[in-house]
């Protein structure tokens, strides 16, 4: 390229070029919209009842057309998508004439949003991960098949004589229940707790803390051993919001988080919220959080913990699957519930939040809705659930599927924690994180500030309340309640 | 030729014009249209809500926070980047050697080295700097501890975990990545300046500094002007770096949030507020147009023929 060309290239034309590049970013919603608003819009039906293609039978309760192709999109994240391929083989075995199309991706929204707008969504979507579609909006605009009695009363695939509803753990469908209706099947059952290396704890004679005082005492001991007590997924303080909400619920009862979810006035000034915020501030001010934690990604923080740079890390039961080969051989991962704040806690120490992830939905405008439901029925079989647990070290919502499974020790630790929790009152899942994403983001940011000492407990509470008030007043955001 | 002129012109102009209309103009126009609706981005239907989105936008403290970050970046990044690249370009061409030679020894080598970051995709640069900034065992931390400084005590929680620092830590990356490109642009411009002018200036006894300010810079002004617009618009965006290094602007309590990242979250990660996000996009469009117009106004000078 001659010098003349170089300089002329960056004249006005260069400017227009860069303006267009900017437009590609600035106008990306608009670009998508180009295909949306251009064509004639079909009116949004509120609920499309799927019609059976062939007559329904015990073997084929939804009347699936055996020849109809099935289009499955799986979120290929921490759990990968091997388990789904297995589930598809199971489906294929029963409907050999059906072509099953598998897509494993992390870009759920970029790939599927245009398809929803055009009215040609896939038949089954594992709507998960950072790029997940907004389920609430999809549900309230009638884009998802309602999981009703027709599905729940259908016979289980391999639990003899049981209906599907009898094979689900308590609260399995809570996460996808919106205003009393169920819009999908959350599949993985994650226990959210605090992880430690049992081998290290045994060697030093430490005990996992059952109360906050225990934890502070443990902090003194680990400090003496030159080991920071605590680290967390620094850039994602939401992991700590999970610990926070669990401790708040255990301390003040389920109504506390319920008030927060329902955007009640002054919900964040409730005593239990303040008390736990004080405790978190203490964790920071006593220097028990590993230095530099706040700037670590979740991968970096978890790797630091696995290499013995901190004693404790909060995480869900997917941690082993996510750590993969980073886990040293002599490491004994074990999960425990969050500590009780004090003796006055309303819920027992054993109470542990178990949440469901991997939201499988059946779009109502898919071509093979019955096939989609049948795929979910397949996933709820014992065989499918065990395969999932075997591949991901994570339990499923299928009740009793894992009891007789030759489980891995980490899976066993989750199962024990889950079983123990059955004795205590259940921590109901808090919902604002899914309902009001802007509020989730802002409170996550405030949590980061509390844990780095830039906000004290009162500052955190005041800021969270301000955010909640703003969301409450925002007419653009649809309000939900539980 | 006169007879077939119109068909000839139309044949050549129609396809690019049509492409431009379909892929550039119509999305812009539709973006503005959508900004007047409550569209969620997930349905075929929506309602018009007038200017409601714009009214809430102007009352949205987070948006103003994002705008203020954009303004900070717009002041710092162009000035630092262009100053650096001008200095480097001058050193590597005749201007830097007092007109005697065509650049410092090894200038060809330096040109290639400084241009390297431009060859790397922005995501790779972002990930690389995430490792450099890592608070435990990162290059920066190791280097500082080698010269006896504890990074975490001067920057609590590391560059990407500190609300006050994160924006500048990422601005540094943008500058590092941009200097090489503008250096090459300026070198190209400087080489067009006739060598006689440098020789004449040298005979008149002009120092290198004087030569730079009174000869090189005025004759290069057209290039500088283009560069300012170019880097200004790039800085208004910054989406690539911030998306990776700051979790789409959320890291460190939104310490490095800018309009582009907030817009992305609002549309794709929030409560599907596509209409609201389109209002943000429209404002971003208006800002970039204003930026371009203002820059051309401020930097307008008489053209020097040579």
Tab-separated table of C-alpha atoms in Angstrom, chain A residues 3-4 6-7 9-11 14-16 18-20 22-23 25-38 41-44 109 113 116-117 130-134 137-138 141 143 235-237 284 290-297 300 304 309 434-438 440-442 444-446 449 452 454 463 470 475-478, chain B residues 20 23-24 26-28 30-31 33-34 39-46 52-53 56 60 62 130-131 133-136 150 152-153 157-161 163 181 184-185 188 191-192 223 226 229-230 233 236-237 239 244-247 250-253 260 263-265 267-274 276-278 281 284-285 288 292 296:
chain	number	residue	atom	x	y	z
A	3	UNK	CA	1.504	6.168	1.438
A	4	UNK	CA	-1.112	8.045	-0.561
A	6	UNK	CA	-2.926	5.055	3.539
A	7	UNK	CA	-3.823	8.664	4.088
A	9	UNK	CA	-8.252	5.586	3.269
A	10	UNK	CA	-8.641	7.438	6.532
A	11	UNK	CA	-10.404	10.422	5.116
A	14	UNK	CA	-12.637	5.946	7.065
A	15	UNK	CA	-14.894	7.960	9.261
A	16	UNK	CA	-18.009	6.535	7.690
A	18	UNK	CA	-15.891	3.557	11.733
A	19	UNK	CA	-19.304	5.088	12.191
A	20	UNK	CA	-20.803	1.979	10.655
A	22	UNK	CA	-20.049	1.716	15.886
A	23	UNK	CA	-23.524	1.350	14.526
A	25	UNK	CA	-22.629	-2.209	18.286
A	26	UNK	CA	-24.954	0.645	19.065
A	27	UNK	CA	-27.601	-0.658	16.792
A	28	UNK	CA	-27.362	-4.346	17.507
A	29	UNK	CA	-30.791	-4.545	19.114
A	30	UNK	CA	-31.961	-2.580	16.144
A	31	UNK	CA	-30.303	-4.997	13.746
A	32	UNK	CA	-32.113	-7.886	15.295
A	33	UNK	CA	-35.226	-5.874	15.209
A	34	UNK	CA	-34.848	-5.479	11.496
A	35	UNK	CA	-36.029	-9.017	11.057
A	36	UNK	CA	-38.595	-8.605	13.798
A	37	UNK	CA	-40.621	-5.602	12.965
A	38	UNK	CA	-40.265	-5.808	9.212
A	41	UNK	CA	-46.399	-9.915	13.262
A	42	UNK	CA	-48.490	-12.844	14.324
A	43	UNK	CA	-50.590	-12.017	17.335
A	44	UNK	CA	-49.318	-13.449	20.589
A	109	UNK	CA	-29.775	-15.584	23.520
A	113	UNK	CA	-33.765	-14.715	20.112
A	116	UNK	CA	-38.401	-16.789	18.948
A	117	UNK	CA	-39.213	-13.522	17.230
A	130	UNK	CA	-24.881	-16.057	31.392
A	131	UNK	CA	-26.534	-15.685	27.987
A	132	UNK	CA	-29.814	-17.285	28.945
A	133	UNK	CA	-33.021	-15.901	27.551
A	134	UNK	CA	-35.216	-13.971	29.957
A	137	UNK	CA	-40.644	-12.377	29.725
A	138	UNK	CA	-40.891	-15.472	27.552
A	141	UNK	CA	-45.743	-13.350	26.684
A	143	UNK	CA	-43.923	-18.247	24.351
A	235	UNK	CA	-15.759	-10.470	40.229
A	236	UNK	CA	-19.049	-12.265	40.848
A	237	UNK	CA	-20.107	-11.258	44.363
A	284	UNK	CA	-13.822	-8.311	55.978
A	290	UNK	CA	-7.972	-13.588	51.073
A	291	UNK	CA	-6.178	-10.512	49.795
A	292	UNK	CA	-6.958	-9.577	46.228
A	293	UNK	CA	-10.060	-11.747	46.143
A	294	UNK	CA	-12.255	-8.994	44.705
A	295	UNK	CA	-10.488	-8.909	41.367
A	296	UNK	CA	-10.411	-12.657	40.760
A	297	UNK	CA	-12.682	-14.308	38.256
A	300	UNK	CA	-9.134	-17.880	39.354
A	304	UNK	CA	-6.674	-20.480	44.369
A	309	UNK	CA	-4.457	-20.584	49.246
A	434	UNK	CA	-34.397	-13.761	38.377
A	435	UNK	CA	-37.345	-11.404	38.494
A	436	UNK	CA	-35.505	-8.111	38.655
A	437	UNK	CA	-32.140	-8.435	36.981
A	438	UNK	CA	-31.155	-4.756	37.352
A	440	UNK	CA	-29.697	-8.293	41.190
A	441	UNK	CA	-26.796	-6.571	39.425
A	442	UNK	CA	-26.848	-3.571	41.708
A	444	UNK	CA	-24.289	-7.749	43.686
A	445	UNK	CA	-22.214	-4.606	43.233
A	446	UNK	CA	-23.127	-3.405	46.713
A	449	UNK	CA	-18.388	-3.048	48.213
A	452	UNK	CA	-14.053	-4.847	50.269
A	454	UNK	CA	-16.051	0.372	50.988
A	463	UNK	CA	-28.101	1.131	49.174
A	470	UNK	CA	-36.203	2.257	42.346
A	475	UNK	CA	-43.013	1.125	35.251
A	476	UNK	CA	-40.934	-0.714	32.641
A	477	UNK	CA	-40.316	-3.713	34.890
A	478	UNK	CA	-43.141	-6.156	35.407
B	20	UNK	CA	-26.288	0.667	2.770
B	23	UNK	CA	-27.911	-2.896	6.540
B	24	UNK	CA	-26.956	0.532	7.863
B	26	UNK	CA	-32.792	0.905	8.191
B	27	UNK	CA	-31.464	-0.598	11.455
B	28	UNK	CA	-30.710	2.906	12.678
B	30	UNK	CA	-35.786	0.984	13.301
B	31	UNK	CA	-33.660	1.448	16.406
B	33	UNK	CA	-38.621	3.441	16.181
B	34	UNK	CA	-38.142	0.702	18.788
B	39	UNK	CA	-40.750	-4.047	23.059
B	40	UNK	CA	-39.159	-6.925	24.972
B	41	UNK	CA	-37.225	-8.243	22.009
B	42	UNK	CA	-38.938	-11.607	22.328
B	43	UNK	CA	-42.364	-11.101	20.821
B	44	UNK	CA	-43.667	-10.048	17.422
B	45	UNK	CA	-45.805	-7.315	19.001
B	46	UNK	CA	-45.220	-4.183	21.058
B	52	UNK	CA	-41.256	7.445	28.196
B	53	UNK	CA	-37.998	5.557	27.608
B	56	UNK	CA	-36.597	7.444	32.376
B	60	UNK	CA	-31.471	7.036	35.431
B	62	UNK	CA	-26.731	4.541	36.332
B	130	UNK	CA	-6.588	-10.018	32.912
B	131	UNK	CA	-3.648	-12.288	33.602
B	133	UNK	CA	-3.410	-7.645	36.348
B	134	UNK	CA	-4.125	-10.801	38.394
B	135	UNK	CA	-3.562	-9.981	42.086
B	136	UNK	CA	-1.793	-13.261	42.855
B	150	UNK	CA	3.268	-4.687	47.375
B	152	UNK	CA	-2.290	-4.999	46.893
B	153	UNK	CA	-1.379	-2.354	49.445
B	157	UNK	CA	-7.960	-5.785	45.493
B	158	UNK	CA	-5.922	-5.302	42.358
B	159	UNK	CA	-6.564	-3.141	39.297
B	160	UNK	CA	-9.677	-4.993	38.135
B	161	UNK	CA	-11.240	-5.312	41.594
B	163	UNK	CA	-13.786	0.624	41.814
B	181	UNK	CA	-1.960	1.903	14.765
B	184	UNK	CA	1.794	3.935	11.572
B	185	UNK	CA	-0.808	6.410	10.364
B	188	UNK	CA	2.710	7.541	6.650
B	191	UNK	CA	6.840	10.557	5.054
B	192	UNK	CA	4.784	12.614	2.644
B	223	UNK	CA	-3.993	13.065	9.659
B	226	UNK	CA	-8.831	12.029	11.153
B	229	UNK	CA	-12.386	11.331	15.074
B	230	UNK	CA	-11.350	7.747	14.667
B	233	UNK	CA	-15.561	7.024	18.140
B	236	UNK	CA	-17.115	5.941	22.782
B	237	UNK	CA	-17.537	2.236	22.163
B	239	UNK	CA	-17.315	-2.630	24.235
B	244	UNK	CA	-14.235	-9.227	28.733
B	245	UNK	CA	-12.275	-7.337	31.380
B	246	UNK	CA	-15.177	-5.864	33.327
B	247	UNK	CA	-17.991	-8.393	32.916
B	250	UNK	CA	-20.447	-4.862	36.109
B	251	UNK	CA	-17.050	-5.567	37.696
B	252	UNK	CA	-16.006	-3.634	40.785
B	253	UNK	CA	-19.499	-2.297	41.378
B	260	UNK	CA	-22.231	0.522	25.261
B	263	UNK	CA	-26.958	-0.873	26.643
B	264	UNK	CA	-25.929	-4.469	26.031
B	265	UNK	CA	-26.964	-5.576	29.515
B	267	UNK	CA	-31.161	-5.458	26.059
B	268	UNK	CA	-29.767	-8.938	26.568
B	269	UNK	CA	-29.160	-9.567	30.263
B	270	UNK	CA	-31.648	-7.425	32.119
B	271	UNK	CA	-35.392	-7.754	32.060
B	272	UNK	CA	-35.481	-7.692	28.249
B	273	UNK	CA	-36.001	-3.969	28.029
B	274	UNK	CA	-35.344	-3.721	24.321
B	276	UNK	CA	-35.260	1.104	26.718
B	277	UNK	CA	-31.998	-0.275	25.329
B	278	UNK	CA	-32.876	1.172	21.933
B	281	UNK	CA	-28.559	3.167	21.502
B	284	UNK	CA	-25.170	6.766	21.784
B	285	UNK	CA	-25.726	7.455	18.089
B	288	UNK	CA	-21.140	9.934	18.253
B	292	UNK	CA	-17.674	13.857	14.975
B	296	UNK	CA	-14.170	18.554	12.793
